[in-house]
Coordinates of C-alpha atoms in Angstrom, one line a residue:
Chain H
M1 CA -1.3 -22.8 43.8
T2 CA 1.1 -20.2 45.1
R3 CA 0.7 -17.6 42.5
P4 CA -2.6 -16.0 43.4
T5 CA -1.6 -15.8 47.0
R6 CA 1.6 -14.0 46.2
A7 CA -0.2 -11.6 44.0
S8 CA -2.8 -10.8 46.6
Q9 CA -0.1 -10.2 49.1
R10 CA 1.7 -7.8 46.9
R11 CA -1.2 -5.8 45.7
P12 CA -1.9 -3.7 48.8
L13 CA 1.8 -3.0 49.4
S14 CA 2.5 -1.4 46.0
R15 CA -0.8 0.0 44.8
Q16 CA 0.7 3.4 44.2
A17 CA 3.6 2.1 42.4
R18 CA 1.3 -0.1 40.3
Q19 CA -0.9 2.8 39.4
R20 CA 2.1 4.8 38.3
R21 CA 3.3 1.9 36.3
S22 CA 0.0 1.3 34.6
R23 CA -0.1 5.0 33.7
L24 CA 3.3 4.7 32.2
A25 CA 2.8 1.3 30.6
P26 CA 0.9 2.4 27.5
W27 CA 3.5 5.0 26.7
M28 CA 6.3 2.5 27.1
L29 CA 4.5 0.2 24.8
L30 CA 4.0 3.0 22.3
A31 CA 7.6 4.2 22.5
P32 CA 9.3 1.9 20.1
A33 CA 6.8 2.5 17.3
T34 CA 7.0 6.3 18.0
V35 CA 10.7 6.3 17.8
M36 CA 10.7 4.5 14.5
V37 CA 8.3 7.0 13.0
L38 CA 10.2 10.0 14.4
V39 CA 13.4 8.8 13.0
A40 CA 12.1 7.9 9.5
L41 CA 9.5 10.6 9.1
G42 CA 9.4 13.1 11.9
Y43 CA 13.0 14.2 11.8
P44 CA 13.2 14.4 8.0
L45 CA 10.0 16.4 8.0
L46 CA 11.5 18.9 10.4
R47 CA 14.7 19.2 8.5
Q48 CA 12.8 19.6 5.3
A49 CA 10.7 22.4 6.7
I50 CA 14.0 24.2 7.8
M51 CA 15.7 23.4 4.5
S52 CA 12.8 24.9 2.5
F53 CA 13.8 28.3 4.0
Q54 CA 17.5 27.9 3.1
H55 CA 19.7 28.1 0.0
F56 CA 20.7 24.5 0.0
G57 CA 22.5 23.4 -3.2
L58 CA 25.4 21.4 -4.2
A59 CA 27.9 23.6 -2.4
Q60 CA 26.1 22.9 0.9
Q61 CA 26.3 19.2 0.2
F62 CA 30.1 19.6 0.3
G63 CA 29.9 21.2 3.8
Q64 CA 29.3 24.9 3.2
P65 CA 26.9 26.2 5.8
A66 CA 23.5 26.9 4.3
E67 CA 22.3 30.5 4.1
W68 CA 18.9 31.6 5.1
A69 CA 16.7 32.3 2.1
G70 CA 13.6 33.5 3.8
L71 CA 10.7 32.8 1.5
S72 CA 12.7 33.1 -1.7
N73 CA 12.5 29.3 -2.5
Y74 CA 8.7 29.5 -2.3
V75 CA 8.7 32.7 -4.4
T76 CA 10.9 31.0 -7.0
I77 CA 8.4 28.1 -7.2
L78 CA 5.2 30.0 -7.1
S79 CA 6.3 32.5 -9.8
D80 CA 7.4 29.8 -12.1
P81 CA 4.9 29.1 -14.8
Y82 CA 6.3 25.6 -15.3
F83 CA 5.5 24.8 -11.6
W84 CA 1.9 25.8 -12.2
S85 CA 1.6 23.7 -15.3
V86 CA 2.9 20.7 -13.3
F87 CA 0.6 21.6 -10.4
I88 CA -2.5 21.7 -12.5
K89 CA -1.6 18.6 -14.4
S90 CA -1.0 16.8 -11.1
V91 CA -4.4 17.8 -9.6
L92 CA -6.3 16.9 -12.8
F93 CA -4.4 13.7 -13.2
C94 CA -5.1 12.8 -9.6
L95 CA -8.8 13.7 -9.7
W96 CA -9.3 11.8 -12.9
T97 CA -7.4 8.7 -11.9
A98 CA -8.8 8.5 -8.3
G99 CA -12.3 9.3 -9.6
V100 CA -12.3 6.6 -12.2
T101 CA -10.7 4.1 -9.8
M102 CA -13.5 4.8 -7.2
I103 CA -16.3 4.5 -9.7
I104 CA -15.0 1.2 -11.2
G105 CA -14.0 -0.1 -7.8
V106 CA -17.4 0.5 -6.2
G107 CA -19.1 -0.9 -9.3
F108 CA -17.0 -4.0 -9.0
A109 CA -17.8 -4.4 -5.3
V110 CA -21.5 -4.1 -6.0
L111 CA -21.2 -6.5 -8.9
M112 CA -19.4 -9.0 -6.6
L113 CA -22.5 -9.1 -4.3
R114 CA -24.6 -10.3 -7.2
M115 CA -22.3 -12.9 -8.5
S116 CA -22.6 -16.6 -7.9
A117 CA -20.0 -18.0 -5.5
V118 CA -17.9 -19.6 -8.3
V119 CA -17.7 -16.5 -10.4
R120 CA -17.0 -14.4 -7.3
T121 CA -14.1 -16.6 -6.4
I122 CA -12.6 -16.3 -9.9
F123 CA -13.1 -12.6 -9.8
N124 CA -11.7 -12.2 -6.3
T125 CA -8.7 -14.3 -7.2
T126 CA -8.0 -12.2 -10.3
L127 CA -8.1 -9.0 -8.3
I128 CA -5.8 -10.4 -5.6
V129 CA -3.2 -11.5 -8.3
V130 CA -3.3 -8.0 -9.7
W131 CA -3.1 -6.4 -6.3
A132 CA -0.1 -8.4 -5.3
M133 CA 1.9 -7.7 -8.5
P134 CA 4.9 -5.5 -7.6
A135 CA 4.5 -2.1 -9.2
L136 CA 7.7 -2.5 -11.1
A137 CA 6.8 -5.9 -12.5
S138 CA 3.5 -4.5 -13.7
L139 CA 5.1 -1.4 -15.2
T140 CA 7.4 -3.5 -17.3
V141 CA 4.5 -5.5 -18.6
W142 CA 2.5 -2.4 -19.4
Q143 CA 5.5 -1.0 -21.3
W144 CA 5.7 -4.2 -23.2
L145 CA 1.9 -4.1 -23.9
V146 CA 2.2 -0.6 -25.4
D147 CA 5.5 -1.2 -27.2
P148 CA 5.1 0.6 -30.6
R149 CA 6.4 -2.2 -32.8
S150 CA 5.5 -5.5 -31.1
G151 CA 3.1 -4.5 -28.4
L152 CA -0.3 -6.3 -27.9
L153 CA -2.2 -3.0 -27.7
N154 CA -1.2 -1.7 -31.1
W155 CA -1.8 -5.2 -32.6
V156 CA -5.3 -5.3 -31.3
L157 CA -6.1 -1.8 -32.4
T158 CA -4.7 -2.3 -35.9
S159 CA -6.4 -5.6 -36.3
V160 CA -9.8 -4.1 -35.6
G161 CA -9.1 -1.7 -38.4
L162 CA -7.5 1.3 -36.7
E163 CA -4.5 1.4 -39.0
G164 CA -3.3 4.6 -37.5
F165 CA -2.1 2.8 -34.5
K166 CA 0.6 0.8 -36.4
N167 CA 3.8 1.6 -34.6
F168 CA 2.0 4.2 -32.5
N169 CA 4.3 5.5 -29.7
W170 CA 1.9 5.9 -26.7
L171 CA 4.6 7.0 -24.3
G172 CA 6.4 9.3 -26.6
E173 CA 3.8 10.8 -28.8
N174 CA 2.4 13.6 -26.5
F175 CA 1.6 14.0 -22.9
W176 CA -2.1 13.1 -23.4
T177 CA -1.4 9.5 -24.5
F178 CA 1.4 9.3 -21.9
Y179 CA -1.0 10.2 -19.1
L180 CA -3.7 7.9 -20.6
I181 CA -1.3 4.9 -20.3
A182 CA 0.0 6.1 -16.9
S183 CA -3.5 6.4 -15.4
A184 CA -4.6 3.1 -17.0
V185 CA -1.7 1.4 -15.2
I186 CA -2.6 3.1 -11.9
I187 CA -6.3 2.4 -12.2
W188 CA -5.7 -1.2 -13.2
A189 CA -3.5 -1.7 -10.2
S190 CA -5.6 0.3 -7.6
I191 CA -9.0 -1.3 -8.4
P192 CA -8.4 -4.5 -6.4
L193 CA -7.8 -2.8 -3.1
V194 CA -10.9 -0.6 -3.6
A195 CA -13.1 -3.4 -4.9
I196 CA -12.1 -5.9 -2.3
T197 CA -12.2 -3.6 0.7
I198 CA -15.6 -2.1 -0.3
Y199 CA -17.0 -5.6 -1.0
A200 CA -15.8 -6.7 2.5
A201 CA -17.6 -3.7 4.0
L202 CA -20.7 -4.3 2.0
A203 CA -20.8 -7.9 3.1
Q204 CA -20.8 -6.7 6.7
V205 CA -24.1 -4.8 6.3
P206 CA -26.4 -6.6 8.8
T207 CA -28.8 -9.0 7.1
E208 CA -31.7 -7.9 9.4
V209 CA -31.7 -4.4 7.8
L210 CA -31.9 -5.9 4.3
E211 CA -34.6 -8.4 5.3
A212 CA -36.6 -5.5 6.8
S213 CA -36.2 -3.5 3.6
E214 CA -37.2 -6.5 1.5
L215 CA -40.4 -6.8 3.5
D216 CA -41.1 -3.2 2.7
G217 CA -40.7 -4.1 -1.0
A218 CA -37.3 -2.6 -1.8
T219 CA -35.8 -3.7 -5.0
N220 CA -32.2 -4.9 -5.1
F221 CA -31.1 -1.7 -6.7
Q222 CA -32.8 0.3 -4.0
Q223 CA -31.2 -1.8 -1.3
I224 CA -27.8 -1.1 -2.7
R225 CA -28.3 2.5 -3.5
R226 CA -30.3 3.5 -0.3
I227 CA -29.1 1.2 2.4
M228 CA -25.8 -0.5 1.7
L229 CA -23.8 2.3 0.1
P230 CA -24.8 4.9 2.7
M231 CA -24.0 2.4 5.5
I232 CA -20.5 1.9 4.4
G233 CA -20.0 5.5 3.6
P234 CA -17.1 5.9 6.0
V235 CA -15.2 3.0 4.3
I236 CA -15.8 4.5 0.8
S237 CA -14.7 7.9 1.9
L238 CA -11.6 6.5 3.6
I239 CA -10.6 4.6 0.5
G240 CA -11.4 7.6 -1.7
V241 CA -9.2 9.9 0.3
L242 CA -6.3 7.4 0.4
Q243 CA -6.7 7.1 -3.4
V244 CA -6.5 10.9 -3.8
I245 CA -3.4 11.0 -1.6
W246 CA -1.7 8.1 -3.5
D247 CA -2.6 9.6 -6.9
L248 CA -1.5 13.1 -6.1
R249 CA 2.0 12.1 -5.3
V250 CA 2.3 9.4 -7.9
F251 CA 5.9 8.9 -8.6
T252 CA 6.9 5.4 -9.5
Q253 CA 4.6 5.0 -12.5
I254 CA 5.4 8.4 -14.0
Y255 CA 9.1 8.1 -13.4
V256 CA 9.4 4.6 -14.9
L257 CA 7.3 5.4 -17.9
Q258 CA 9.3 8.6 -18.5
Q259 CA 12.4 6.5 -18.6
A260 CA 10.8 4.5 -21.4
G261 CA 9.2 7.4 -23.2
G262 CA 11.6 10.2 -23.2
I263 CA 9.4 13.3 -23.0
A264 CA 10.1 14.0 -19.3
S265 CA 9.6 17.8 -19.3
E266 CA 6.1 17.6 -20.7
T267 CA 5.0 14.8 -18.5
N268 CA 6.3 15.7 -15.1
L269 CA 3.9 15.6 -12.2
L270 CA 4.7 16.9 -8.7
G271 CA 6.5 13.7 -7.5
T272 CA 8.8 13.5 -10.5
Y273 CA 9.3 17.3 -10.4
V274 CA 10.5 17.2 -6.8
Y275 CA 12.9 14.3 -7.7
E276 CA 14.3 16.2 -10.7
T277 CA 14.8 19.4 -8.8
G278 CA 16.3 17.8 -5.7
I279 CA 18.0 14.5 -6.4
A280 CA 18.9 15.1 -10.1
K281 CA 19.8 18.8 -10.0
G282 CA 20.8 19.0 -6.4
D283 CA 18.8 22.0 -5.5
Y284 CA 17.6 20.8 -2.1
G285 CA 16.3 24.1 -0.9
V286 CA 13.8 24.6 -3.7
A287 CA 13.0 20.9 -3.8
S288 CA 12.1 21.0 -0.1
A289 CA 9.9 24.0 -0.6
L290 CA 8.2 22.1 -3.4
A291 CA 7.8 19.1 -1.2
M292 CA 6.2 21.3 1.5
V293 CA 3.8 22.6 -1.1
I294 CA 2.8 19.0 -2.0
L295 CA 2.3 18.3 1.7
G296 CA 0.2 21.4 2.1
L297 CA -1.9 20.4 -0.9
T298 CA -2.4 16.9 0.5
L299 CA -3.6 18.4 3.8
V300 CA -6.0 20.8 2.0
L301 CA -7.4 18.0 -0.1
T302 CA -7.8 15.6 2.8
G303 CA -8.6 18.2 5.6
R304 CA -12.2 17.4 5.6
Y305 CA -11.5 13.8 6.1
I306 CA -9.0 14.4 8.9
R307 CA -11.7 16.5 10.7
M308 CA -14.1 13.6 10.3
L309 CA -11.6 11.3 11.8
Y310 CA -11.1 13.7 14.6
R311 CA -14.7 13.7 15.4
Q312 CA -14.8 10.0 15.3
G313 CA -11.7 9.8 17.4
G314 CA -13.2 12.1 20.0
M315 CA -15.9 9.5 20.5
A316 CA -13.5 6.5 20.7
Chain O
M1 CA -4.4 -25.1 40.8
S2 CA -5.8 -27.8 38.6
I3 CA -9.1 -26.0 38.7
D4 CA -7.4 -22.9 37.6
T5 CA -5.9 -24.2 34.4
T6 CA -9.0 -26.1 33.4
S7 CA -11.1 -23.0 34.0
T8 CA -8.8 -20.9 31.8
R9 CA -8.9 -23.5 29.2
A10 CA -12.7 -23.7 29.4
I11 CA -12.9 -20.0 28.9
V12 CA -10.3 -20.0 26.1
S13 CA -11.7 -22.7 23.9
P14 CA -15.2 -21.5 23.4
S15 CA -14.1 -17.9 23.1
R16 CA -11.5 -18.9 20.6
T17 CA -14.4 -19.9 18.4
S18 CA -16.2 -16.7 19.4
A19 CA -13.1 -14.6 18.5
R20 CA -13.2 -16.3 15.1
G21 CA -16.9 -15.8 14.9
A22 CA -16.4 -12.1 15.5
Q23 CA -14.1 -11.9 12.6
A24 CA -16.1 -14.1 10.3
P25 CA -18.5 -11.4 9.0
R26 CA -15.5 -9.2 8.2
T27 CA -13.7 -11.7 6.0
A28 CA -14.4 -11.4 2.3
A29 CA -14.4 -15.1 1.6
R30 CA -17.2 -15.9 4.1
P31 CA -19.6 -13.0 4.1
R32 CA -22.9 -13.3 5.8
R33 CA -25.4 -14.5 3.4
I34 CA -26.9 -11.5 1.8
R35 CA -30.3 -11.8 0.2
L36 CA -29.6 -10.0 -3.0
G37 CA -30.8 -11.8 -6.1
K38 CA -28.0 -13.5 -8.0
N39 CA -27.8 -12.1 -11.5
P40 CA -26.6 -13.7 -14.7
V41 CA -25.5 -10.3 -16.0
A42 CA -23.3 -9.9 -13.0
N43 CA -21.8 -13.3 -13.6
V44 CA -21.1 -12.7 -17.3
S45 CA -19.6 -9.3 -16.7
G46 CA -17.7 -10.7 -13.8
V47 CA -16.0 -13.2 -16.0
I48 CA -15.3 -10.6 -18.7
F49 CA -13.8 -8.1 -16.3
A50 CA -11.7 -10.8 -14.7
L51 CA -10.3 -11.7 -18.0
L52 CA -9.7 -8.1 -18.9
W53 CA -7.9 -7.5 -15.6
L54 CA -5.8 -10.6 -16.1
I55 CA -4.4 -9.6 -19.6
P56 CA -1.3 -7.9 -18.3
V57 CA -0.5 -10.8 -15.9
Y58 CA -1.2 -13.4 -18.6
W59 CA 0.9 -11.5 -21.1
M60 CA 3.8 -11.3 -18.7
V61 CA 3.9 -15.1 -18.2
N62 CA 3.2 -15.8 -21.8
S63 CA 6.0 -13.6 -23.0
A64 CA 8.4 -15.0 -20.4
F65 CA 8.2 -18.4 -22.1
Q66 CA 8.6 -17.2 -25.7
S67 CA 11.8 -17.0 -27.6
E68 CA 13.2 -13.7 -28.9
S69 CA 12.1 -14.2 -32.5
E70 CA 8.6 -15.3 -31.4
L71 CA 8.2 -12.2 -29.3
M72 CA 9.0 -9.9 -32.2
S73 CA 6.7 -11.7 -34.6
W74 CA 3.6 -10.1 -36.0
P75 CA 0.9 -11.0 -35.1
P76 CA 1.9 -11.7 -31.5
H77 CA 1.5 -15.3 -30.3
L78 CA -1.2 -15.7 -27.7
L79 CA 0.5 -18.9 -26.5
P80 CA 4.2 -19.7 -26.7
Q81 CA 4.8 -22.1 -29.6
E82 CA 8.1 -23.4 -28.5
F83 CA 8.1 -23.3 -24.8
T84 CA 11.5 -22.0 -23.6
W85 CA 13.0 -21.5 -20.1
D86 CA 15.9 -19.5 -21.7
N87 CA 14.5 -16.2 -20.5
F88 CA 14.5 -17.3 -16.9
A89 CA 18.0 -18.5 -17.3
S90 CA 19.1 -15.2 -18.7
A91 CA 17.3 -13.3 -15.9
I92 CA 18.9 -15.1 -13.0
T93 CA 22.3 -15.2 -14.6
Q94 CA 22.1 -11.4 -15.0
A95 CA 24.7 -9.6 -13.0
N96 CA 23.3 -8.5 -9.6
F97 CA 20.2 -10.7 -9.6
W98 CA 21.3 -12.7 -6.6
G99 CA 22.7 -9.6 -4.9
A100 CA 19.4 -7.9 -5.4
L101 CA 17.5 -10.9 -4.1
Q102 CA 19.6 -10.8 -1.0
A103 CA 19.1 -7.1 -0.6
S104 CA 15.4 -7.4 -0.9
L105 CA 15.3 -10.2 1.6
I106 CA 17.3 -8.3 4.1
A107 CA 15.2 -5.2 3.7
A108 CA 12.0 -7.2 4.0
A109 CA 13.3 -9.1 7.1
L110 CA 14.4 -6.0 8.9
T111 CA 11.1 -4.3 8.1
V112 CA 9.0 -7.2 9.3
L113 CA 11.0 -7.7 12.4
F114 CA 11.1 -4.2 13.7
A115 CA 7.8 -2.8 12.3
S116 CA 5.7 -5.8 13.4
S117 CA 7.1 -5.9 16.9
G118 CA 6.8 -2.1 17.4
A119 CA 3.3 -2.2 16.0
L120 CA 2.3 -5.1 18.2
L121 CA 3.2 -3.2 21.3
A122 CA 1.6 -0.1 20.1
A123 CA -1.6 -1.9 19.2
F124 CA -1.7 -3.5 22.6
A125 CA -1.4 -0.1 24.2
L126 CA -4.1 1.5 22.1
S127 CA -6.5 -1.4 22.4
R128 CA -6.1 -2.4 26.0
F129 CA -5.3 0.8 27.9
R130 CA -7.5 3.9 28.4
F131 CA -5.1 6.7 28.9
R132 CA -4.9 10.4 28.3
G133 CA -3.6 11.1 24.9
R134 CA -4.9 7.9 23.4
T135 CA -7.2 9.6 20.9
T136 CA -4.5 12.0 19.9
M137 CA -2.2 9.0 19.3
I138 CA -4.8 7.3 17.1
I139 CA -5.3 10.4 15.1
T140 CA -1.6 11.0 14.8
I141 CA -1.2 7.5 13.4
L142 CA -3.9 8.2 10.8
I143 CA -2.4 11.6 9.8
V144 CA 1.1 10.2 9.6
Q145 CA -0.1 7.7 7.0
M146 CA -1.3 10.6 4.9
I147 CA 2.1 12.2 4.6
P148 CA 3.0 11.5 1.1
A149 CA 6.4 9.6 1.1
E150 CA 7.2 11.5 -2.1
A151 CA 7.0 14.8 -0.1
L152 CA 9.7 13.6 2.2
F153 CA 12.3 11.8 0.2
I154 CA 14.5 14.8 -0.4
S155 CA 15.3 15.2 3.3
Q156 CA 15.3 11.5 3.9
Y157 CA 18.0 11.3 1.3
R158 CA 19.9 14.1 3.1
M159 CA 19.5 12.5 6.5
L160 CA 20.8 9.1 5.4
D161 CA 23.6 10.9 3.6
G162 CA 24.6 12.6 6.8
W163 CA 24.6 9.2 8.7
N164 CA 26.6 7.5 6.0
L165 CA 23.7 5.2 5.3
L166 CA 23.2 6.1 1.7
N167 CA 23.6 3.0 -0.6
S168 CA 22.9 0.8 2.4
V169 CA 20.1 -1.6 2.8
V170 CA 20.0 -0.9 6.5
G171 CA 19.4 2.8 5.8
L172 CA 16.7 1.9 3.4
S173 CA 15.1 -0.4 6.0
I174 CA 15.0 2.4 8.5
L175 CA 12.8 4.4 6.2
Y176 CA 10.6 1.4 5.4
I177 CA 10.1 0.6 9.1
G178 CA 9.0 4.1 10.0
T179 CA 6.8 4.4 6.9
I180 CA 4.9 1.2 7.4
V181 CA 4.7 1.0 11.2
P182 CA 1.7 3.3 11.7
F183 CA -0.3 1.3 9.1
I184 CA 0.6 -2.0 10.6
A185 CA -0.1 -0.7 14.1
W186 CA -3.5 0.4 12.9
M187 CA -4.3 -3.0 11.3
M188 CA -2.9 -4.8 14.4
R189 CA -5.2 -2.8 16.7
G190 CA -8.2 -4.2 14.9
F191 CA -6.9 -7.7 15.5
V192 CA -6.2 -7.0 19.2
D193 CA -9.7 -5.5 19.5
G194 CA -11.0 -8.8 18.1
V195 CA -9.7 -10.8 21.1
P196 CA -12.2 -10.3 24.0
I197 CA -10.5 -8.6 26.9
E198 CA -12.5 -10.9 29.2
L199 CA -10.1 -13.6 28.3
E200 CA -7.1 -11.7 29.6
E201 CA -9.1 -10.6 32.7
A202 CA -10.0 -14.2 33.4
A203 CA -6.3 -15.2 33.2
M204 CA -5.4 -12.4 35.5
V205 CA -8.1 -13.5 38.0
D206 CA -6.4 -16.9 37.8
G207 CA -3.1 -15.3 38.8
C208 CA -1.4 -14.3 35.6
S209 CA 0.3 -10.9 35.5
R210 CA -0.9 -8.6 32.8
V211 CA 2.1 -9.4 30.7
G212 CA 1.6 -13.1 31.4
A213 CA -2.0 -13.0 30.5
F214 CA -1.2 -11.2 27.2
C215 CA 1.6 -13.7 26.3
R216 CA -0.3 -16.8 27.2
V217 CA -3.8 -15.9 26.1
T218 CA -3.9 -13.1 23.7
L219 CA -0.7 -13.6 21.8
P220 CA -1.6 -17.1 20.5
L221 CA -5.0 -15.8 19.4
L222 CA -3.3 -13.0 17.7
A223 CA -1.2 -15.3 15.5
P224 CA -3.3 -14.8 12.4
G225 CA -3.1 -11.0 12.9
I226 CA 0.6 -11.1 13.4
V227 CA 1.1 -13.2 10.3
S228 CA -1.0 -10.9 8.2
T229 CA 0.6 -7.7 9.3
S230 CA 4.1 -9.3 8.9
V231 CA 3.2 -10.3 5.4
F232 CA 2.0 -6.8 4.7
G233 CA 5.3 -5.4 5.9
F234 CA 7.1 -8.0 3.7
L235 CA 5.1 -7.1 0.6
F236 CA 5.7 -3.4 1.2
A237 CA 9.5 -3.8 1.4
W238 CA 9.5 -6.3 -1.5
N239 CA 7.5 -4.0 -3.8
E240 CA 8.7 -0.6 -2.9
Y241 CA 10.5 1.4 -5.6
T242 CA 10.7 5.1 -4.9
L243 CA 12.8 5.1 -1.7
A244 CA 15.0 2.3 -3.0
L245 CA 15.6 4.3 -6.2
I246 CA 16.7 7.3 -4.1
V247 CA 18.7 5.6 -1.4
L248 CA 20.4 2.9 -3.5
S249 CA 22.6 3.8 -6.4
K250 CA 22.8 1.4 -9.3
D251 CA 26.3 0.2 -8.5
S252 CA 25.6 -0.7 -4.9
S253 CA 23.4 -3.6 -3.9
V254 CA 20.0 -2.7 -5.1
T255 CA 16.6 -4.3 -4.4
L256 CA 14.8 -6.4 -6.9
P257 CA 12.5 -3.7 -8.3
I258 CA 15.5 -1.5 -9.1
W259 CA 17.3 -4.5 -10.5
L260 CA 14.4 -5.2 -12.8
Q261 CA 14.4 -1.7 -14.1
S262 CA 18.1 -1.5 -14.7
F263 CA 18.0 -4.9 -16.4
Q264 CA 15.4 -3.5 -18.8
Q265 CA 17.4 -0.3 -19.4
G266 CA 20.8 -1.9 -19.5
L267 CA 20.2 -3.4 -22.9
K268 CA 20.3 -1.6 -26.2
A269 CA 17.1 -3.2 -27.4
T270 CA 15.0 -4.4 -24.5
D271 CA 15.2 -8.1 -24.0
W272 CA 11.5 -8.3 -23.4
G273 CA 11.5 -12.1 -22.8
G274 CA 14.2 -11.7 -20.1
V275 CA 12.5 -8.8 -18.5
M276 CA 9.1 -10.6 -18.4
A277 CA 10.8 -13.6 -16.9
G278 CA 12.4 -11.4 -14.3
A279 CA 9.0 -9.7 -13.6
T280 CA 7.4 -13.1 -13.3
L281 CA 10.1 -14.3 -10.8
I282 CA 9.6 -11.2 -8.6
S283 CA 5.8 -11.5 -8.7
I284 CA 5.1 -15.1 -8.2
P285 CA 6.3 -15.4 -4.6
V286 CA 4.3 -12.3 -3.5
I287 CA 1.2 -13.4 -5.4
I288 CA 1.2 -16.7 -3.6
I289 CA 1.8 -15.2 -0.1
F290 CA -0.7 -12.5 -0.8
M291 CA -3.4 -15.0 -1.8
I292 CA -3.0 -16.8 1.5
V293 CA -3.5 -13.8 3.7
Q294 CA -5.4 -11.2 1.8
N295 CA -8.6 -11.9 3.6
K296 CA -7.1 -10.9 6.8
I297 CA -5.5 -7.8 5.3
S298 CA -8.7 -6.4 3.7
S299 CA -10.7 -7.2 6.8
G300 CA -8.1 -5.6 9.0
M301 CA -8.3 -2.5 6.9
V302 CA -12.1 -2.4 7.0
A303 CA -12.0 -2.9 10.8
G304 CA -9.7 0.0 11.2
A305 CA -11.7 2.2 8.9
V306 CA -15.0 1.5 10.6
K307 CA -13.6 1.9 14.1
G308 CA -11.6 5.0 13.3

C-alpha cells in the first residue's frame, strides 16, 4: 500500500537525477561484459598489432626490450613462398569445406521439412548427438576410423573390392588425402548446426504465404525454391559467413590430425602455421604479423556481411 | 495492495503463455504446421543420412566395449563379442584423468558464472533501453564474434605469461569468458526481447522499481533462456581445445580434451579401446545436456540472426 505513494512522492523531486541515472544505466549494465571482452580480446589484439611491428623473439621473452621492426615482419611473410602456399591452401580448403557444408546443410534442412514426424525426430536427434560431440572426442574417433591397419574405412573399401586401400595411410600418404579426411571431419561436425538452424528458420516461414502460393498452384519445389529459401536468406548468409570464418582459421582438426599423420610441413594451414611460428618456434613478431594477416583476410571475406549487418543495425 | 498483486498476477499468467507462444514458432521441435507434402523419398534418405552421420559415434561406443584383441581383428567387429568395461577402467585410472575432470569443471563453472551474468546485464541493456550508441554496441558484439580466436592466441599467450597466469585454469577461463560473452549476450538478447516489456511496465505501475520489476517479473520468465545460455557456455568450455593447448602445458593440470589427446599419444601403440572409452566418457554428459536444451539454443541463434 505504501510503495506507490512513496514512489510518486519521490519522482518530482529527483527527476533530473533519475534521467541522468537512466542515461547511465545501460552503460553500467554493459560494463561488465565490455570489460570481459576488452581483457580477453581487446587488449591482446592491441598488443598483437604492436608486436607485429617489432622484433619479438625468444630474447624478448627473457626480458630484452623489443626493437621496432617497421614492416619487416610483414615483408618476411609476404615474400615467403611457403606462406603463399599455406595461404592458398587455406583459402581453398575453407571455400571447399564451407561450401560443401552449406550445400549439404541446406539440403538436410529442406529434407527435414518433408519428413514425417517420426523420421524427423530420429534425424534431428542424430544431428544433435553429432553437434554435441566434443571436437577432440570426434577427432580421436575419426583417427581410429581411418587407421591404416584396423580402421573401419579401409576395411569397407577393401571389402568392396578396392584392394589398393589395404593398409592405406590416409593422414600420411599426401596432403590431398590428409585434407580430404580433415574436411570430412569438419563437414560432418558442422552440418548439424547448419541443418538445424536453417530448418528452424524454414519452419518460421508464415503459413499464410505458403497457403497463398498453394492457391496459385505452386509446387512444393517452387515453394521451397522461390519462397522459403529467399525468405530465410539472412539466416543462410549468416550461417554461411560464420562457416567461412570457422573454416578459415581451422586449427584443432588440422593440428590434431597432424600429430597423428606426421607430414606437418605439407599440411599446414594458416592456424597451424601461426602456432608453429609463434608458440613452437618463439618468433612472436612474425607470428603476430601472420595473425594480423589472417584477421585482415577474415575481414575481407566477411566485409560484405558486416556491411549488411550495419545496414540492418541502422534500422534497429 | 491486494488488488495490486492480483492484477500483476493476472497480467503475468496469461502473458506467460503468450511469451511461450511467441517462442513456439521459433523452436525446432514444434514448428508451425507447414503444408508441404510429406515424401517417402525424404523419409528413406533421412534414415540413411542419420545412420551415416551416426557411424563415428556408434564406432566410438562400439570400440569402447571391445577388448584389445577384438579391436585389432580383421574384419572389424560391428558389435562387441565379449562386452568389456576394462577400457573405461583403464581410462579413468589414467594419470591425470581426475585432475583433468576437475580442471574442466572449474573452467566451465567460471565461464558460466561470469559470462552468463555479464551477458544477462548486457542483454537487458540492449533490449530494454534505447540509448545513443546502442546500435554501435550491437554491431560491435557481432564483429567481435568474427575475430578468429586463432588470430589472437599468440598475444593471449604472451598476456597470460606476463600476468603469471600461464598453466592456470583461471587464466584459461579469462580467455573463455571474454570469447563467449558476446555470443551469449546476443543469444540472451533474443530471450529478453521475447518477454513483453508491458509486463515490466505493469509491475512498475504497480509500484515496483525498474530493478524490482526486472527481478520479479522478467527474470523468472527468462529462466529457460538463462539455462540455455549457461549450458552453451558450459559446452564451450568443456569442448574447447585450442586455447587450452596453448595456455596449459601437459605437466600442469590440463582440461579433458588435452588429457584425451595426451592419453592417445602417450602410448607406443595407441590403446584405441581406452581412447574410445575416454572419448565416450567426455561426450556422454554433453550429449545429454545438449539434447535437453538444443531447441532453445538454435532458436536463440535464429532469433538473433533475424533481428540483427
